[in-house]
Tab-separated table of C-alpha atoms in Angstrom:
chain	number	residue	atom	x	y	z
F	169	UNK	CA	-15.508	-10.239	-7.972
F	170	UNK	CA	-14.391	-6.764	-7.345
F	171	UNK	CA	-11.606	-7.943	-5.011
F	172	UNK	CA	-10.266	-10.680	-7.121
F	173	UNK	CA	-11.302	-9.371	-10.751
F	174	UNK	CA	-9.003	-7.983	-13.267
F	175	UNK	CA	-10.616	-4.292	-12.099
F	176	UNK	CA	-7.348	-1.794	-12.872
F	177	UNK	CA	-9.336	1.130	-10.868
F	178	UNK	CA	-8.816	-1.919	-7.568
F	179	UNK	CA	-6.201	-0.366	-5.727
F	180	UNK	CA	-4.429	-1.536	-2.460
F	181	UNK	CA	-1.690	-0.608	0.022
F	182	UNK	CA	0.408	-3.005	1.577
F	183	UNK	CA	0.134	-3.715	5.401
F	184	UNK	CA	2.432	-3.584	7.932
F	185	UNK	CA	3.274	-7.351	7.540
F	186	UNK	CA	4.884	-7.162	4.445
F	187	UNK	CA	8.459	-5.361	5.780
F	188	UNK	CA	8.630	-7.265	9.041
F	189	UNK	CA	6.319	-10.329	9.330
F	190	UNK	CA	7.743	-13.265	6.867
F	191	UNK	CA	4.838	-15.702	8.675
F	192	UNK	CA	1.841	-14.580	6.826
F	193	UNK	CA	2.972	-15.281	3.515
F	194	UNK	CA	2.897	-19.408	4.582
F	195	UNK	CA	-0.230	-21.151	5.112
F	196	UNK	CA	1.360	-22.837	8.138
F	197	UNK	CA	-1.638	-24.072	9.402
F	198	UNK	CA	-2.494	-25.741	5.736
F	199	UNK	CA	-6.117	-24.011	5.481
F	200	UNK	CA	-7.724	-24.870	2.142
F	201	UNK	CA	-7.752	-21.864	0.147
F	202	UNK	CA	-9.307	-23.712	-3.212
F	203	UNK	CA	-7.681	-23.898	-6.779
F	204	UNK	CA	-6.280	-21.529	-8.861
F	205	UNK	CA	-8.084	-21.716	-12.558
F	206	UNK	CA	-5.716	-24.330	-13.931
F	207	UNK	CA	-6.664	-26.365	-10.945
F	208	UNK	CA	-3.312	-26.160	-8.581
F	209	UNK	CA	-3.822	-26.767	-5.130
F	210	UNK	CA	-2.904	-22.522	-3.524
F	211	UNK	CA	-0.998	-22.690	-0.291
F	212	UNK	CA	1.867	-20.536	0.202
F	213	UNK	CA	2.320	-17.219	-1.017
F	214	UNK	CA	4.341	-17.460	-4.259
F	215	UNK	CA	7.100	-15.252	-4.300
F	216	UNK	CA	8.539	-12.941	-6.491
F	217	UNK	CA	12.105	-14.528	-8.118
F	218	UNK	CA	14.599	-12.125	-6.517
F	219	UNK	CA	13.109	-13.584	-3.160
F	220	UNK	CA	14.758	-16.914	-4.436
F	221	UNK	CA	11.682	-18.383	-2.025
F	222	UNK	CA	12.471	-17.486	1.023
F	223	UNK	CA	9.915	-14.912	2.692
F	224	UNK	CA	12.811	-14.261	5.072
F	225	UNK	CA	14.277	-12.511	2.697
F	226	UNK	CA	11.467	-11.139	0.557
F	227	UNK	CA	10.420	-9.250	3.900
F	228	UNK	CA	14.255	-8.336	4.843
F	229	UNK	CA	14.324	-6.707	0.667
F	230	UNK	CA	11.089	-4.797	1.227
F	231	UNK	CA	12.140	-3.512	4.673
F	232	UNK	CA	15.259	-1.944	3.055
F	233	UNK	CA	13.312	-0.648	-0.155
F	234	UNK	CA	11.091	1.159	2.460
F	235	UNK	CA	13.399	2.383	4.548
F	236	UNK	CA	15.753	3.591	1.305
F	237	UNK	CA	16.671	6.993	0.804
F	238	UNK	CA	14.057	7.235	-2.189
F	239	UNK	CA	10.871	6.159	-0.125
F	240	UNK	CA	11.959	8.339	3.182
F	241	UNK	CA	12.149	11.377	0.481
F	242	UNK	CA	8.727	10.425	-1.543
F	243	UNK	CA	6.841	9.334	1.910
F	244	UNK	CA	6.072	12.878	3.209
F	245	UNK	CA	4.304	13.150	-0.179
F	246	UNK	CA	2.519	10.523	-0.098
F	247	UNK	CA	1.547	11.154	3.780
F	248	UNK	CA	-0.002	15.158	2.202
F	249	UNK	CA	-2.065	13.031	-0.083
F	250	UNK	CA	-3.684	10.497	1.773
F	251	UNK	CA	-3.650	11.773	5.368
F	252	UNK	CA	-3.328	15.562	4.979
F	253	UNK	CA	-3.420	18.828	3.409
F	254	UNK	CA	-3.543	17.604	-0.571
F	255	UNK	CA	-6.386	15.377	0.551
F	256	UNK	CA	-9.347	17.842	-0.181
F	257	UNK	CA	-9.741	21.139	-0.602
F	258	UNK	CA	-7.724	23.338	-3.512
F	259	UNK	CA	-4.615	21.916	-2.407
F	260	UNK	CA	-5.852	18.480	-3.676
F	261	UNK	CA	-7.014	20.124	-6.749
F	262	UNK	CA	-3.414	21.431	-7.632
F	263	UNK	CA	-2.478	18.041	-6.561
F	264	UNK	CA	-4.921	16.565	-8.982
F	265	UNK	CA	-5.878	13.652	-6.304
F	266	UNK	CA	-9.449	14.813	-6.343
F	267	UNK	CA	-12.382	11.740	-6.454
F	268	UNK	CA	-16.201	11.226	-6.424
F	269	UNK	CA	-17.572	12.925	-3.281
F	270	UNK	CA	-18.701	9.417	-1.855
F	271	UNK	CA	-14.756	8.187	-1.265
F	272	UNK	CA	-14.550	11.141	1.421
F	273	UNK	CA	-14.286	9.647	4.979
F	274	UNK	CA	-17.648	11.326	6.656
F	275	UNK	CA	-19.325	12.857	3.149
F	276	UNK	CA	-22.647	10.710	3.445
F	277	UNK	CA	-24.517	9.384	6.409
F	278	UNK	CA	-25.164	6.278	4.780
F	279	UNK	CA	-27.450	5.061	7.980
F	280	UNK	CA	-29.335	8.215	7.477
F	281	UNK	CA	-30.536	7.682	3.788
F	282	UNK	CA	-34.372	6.434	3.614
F	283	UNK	CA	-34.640	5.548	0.195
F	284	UNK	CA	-33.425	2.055	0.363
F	285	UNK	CA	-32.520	1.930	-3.293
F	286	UNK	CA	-30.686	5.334	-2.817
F	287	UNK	CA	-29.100	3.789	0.132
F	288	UNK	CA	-27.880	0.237	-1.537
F	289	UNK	CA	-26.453	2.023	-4.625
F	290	UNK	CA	-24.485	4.174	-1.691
F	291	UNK	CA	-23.796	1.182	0.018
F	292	UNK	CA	-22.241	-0.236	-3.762
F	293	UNK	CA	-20.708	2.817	-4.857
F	294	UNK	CA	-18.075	3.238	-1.706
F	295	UNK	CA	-17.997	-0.447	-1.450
F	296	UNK	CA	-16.652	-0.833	-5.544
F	297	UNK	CA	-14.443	2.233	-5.253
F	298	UNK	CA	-13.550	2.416	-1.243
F	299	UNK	CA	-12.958	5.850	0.441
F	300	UNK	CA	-10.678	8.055	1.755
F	301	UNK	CA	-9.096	7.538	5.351
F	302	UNK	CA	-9.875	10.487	7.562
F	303	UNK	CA	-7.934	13.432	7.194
F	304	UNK	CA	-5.352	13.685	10.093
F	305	UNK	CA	-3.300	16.694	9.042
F	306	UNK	CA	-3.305	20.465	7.844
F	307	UNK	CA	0.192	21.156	7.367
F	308	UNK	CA	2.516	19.558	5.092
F	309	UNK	CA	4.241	16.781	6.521
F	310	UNK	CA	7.602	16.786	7.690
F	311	UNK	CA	10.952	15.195	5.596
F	312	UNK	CA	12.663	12.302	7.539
F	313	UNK	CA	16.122	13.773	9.079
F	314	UNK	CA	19.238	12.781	7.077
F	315	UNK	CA	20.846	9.701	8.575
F	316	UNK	CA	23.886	10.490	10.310
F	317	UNK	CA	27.182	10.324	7.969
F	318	UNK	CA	28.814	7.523	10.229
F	319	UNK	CA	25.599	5.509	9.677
F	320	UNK	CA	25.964	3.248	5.619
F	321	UNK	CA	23.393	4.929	3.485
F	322	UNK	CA	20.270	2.909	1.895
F	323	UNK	CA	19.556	3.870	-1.352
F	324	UNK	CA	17.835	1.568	-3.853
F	325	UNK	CA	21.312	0.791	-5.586
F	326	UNK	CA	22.635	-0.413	-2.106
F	327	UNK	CA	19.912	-2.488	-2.025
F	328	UNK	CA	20.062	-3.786	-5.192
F	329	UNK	CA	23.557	-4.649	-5.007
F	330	UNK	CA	23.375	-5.994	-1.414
F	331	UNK	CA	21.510	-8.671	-2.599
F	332	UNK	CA	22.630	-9.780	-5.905
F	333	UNK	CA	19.491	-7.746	-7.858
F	334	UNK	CA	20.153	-7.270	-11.851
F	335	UNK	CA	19.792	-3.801	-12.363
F	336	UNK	CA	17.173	-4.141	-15.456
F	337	UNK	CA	14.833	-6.880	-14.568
F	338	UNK	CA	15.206	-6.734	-10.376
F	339	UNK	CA	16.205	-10.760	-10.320
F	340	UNK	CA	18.643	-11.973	-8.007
């Protein structure tokens, strides 16, 4: 249940295979994956509507979003938070991305814990609310260079407009 519940504190990050891999959102090989609650057969991914059903193109749209001006500029950011120097520490304070000591990659040695009550509520606890990747870096992160001015740009608008995307609701 805590994978597939309505849990708002269930947070994920998208693999690589969503910006280069359109395979993995068909169920080529037709495995039974069940019903959904109103008793449809699930098989392929379904797709957002500006994808117009093609996962070509869903994974060609979210390979330009992430390679966009906007992302390159925020990604740096987002690398201090989860990988570096506003992971723990005051930094992450100021940052105010601090979390219950468990989520820290390397806080408790769960093997180590005796009390096997202690030690299944542990278990629970990081398992419900996941934990922190290893910290890999102490200094902030670096910006992406500027793309060279004979190069087109890739902003979000570019994007948007390069394939037909309303402005207000993102549908092509």
């Amino acid at each position: 249940d805590m994978c597939t519940g309505p849990s708002a504190a269930e947070v994920k990050e998208l693999t690589p295979e969503w910006y280069c891999n359109p395979a993995f959102l068909r169920n080529a090989n037709r495995f039974k994956l069940g019903q959904s609650q109103d008793g449809e057969v699930l098989g392929d991914v379904i797709l957002p509507p500006w994808a117009k059903g093609s996962p070509e193109r869903f994974v060609e749209i979210m390979r330009a979003a992430l390679e966009s001006d906007i992302a390159s500029a925020s990604l740096p950011r987002w690398i201090d938070l989860i990988f570096g120097r506003k992971q723990q520490g005051p930094e992450s304070v100021e940052a105010h991305n601090v979390f219950f000591y468990l989520t820290y990659y390397g806080s408790v040695d769960v093997a180590s814990i005796e009390d096997e009550g202690l030690r299944r509520s542990t278990e629970d606890q990081i398992a419900h609310f996941g934990q922190c990747p290893m910290q890999l870096f102490w200094r902030p992160h670096v910006a992406k260079l500027g793309r060279d001015s004979v190069r087109r740009r890739t902003s979000l608008t570019y994007v948007r407009d390069l394939y037909g995307l309303d402005r207000r609701t993102g549908r092509g």
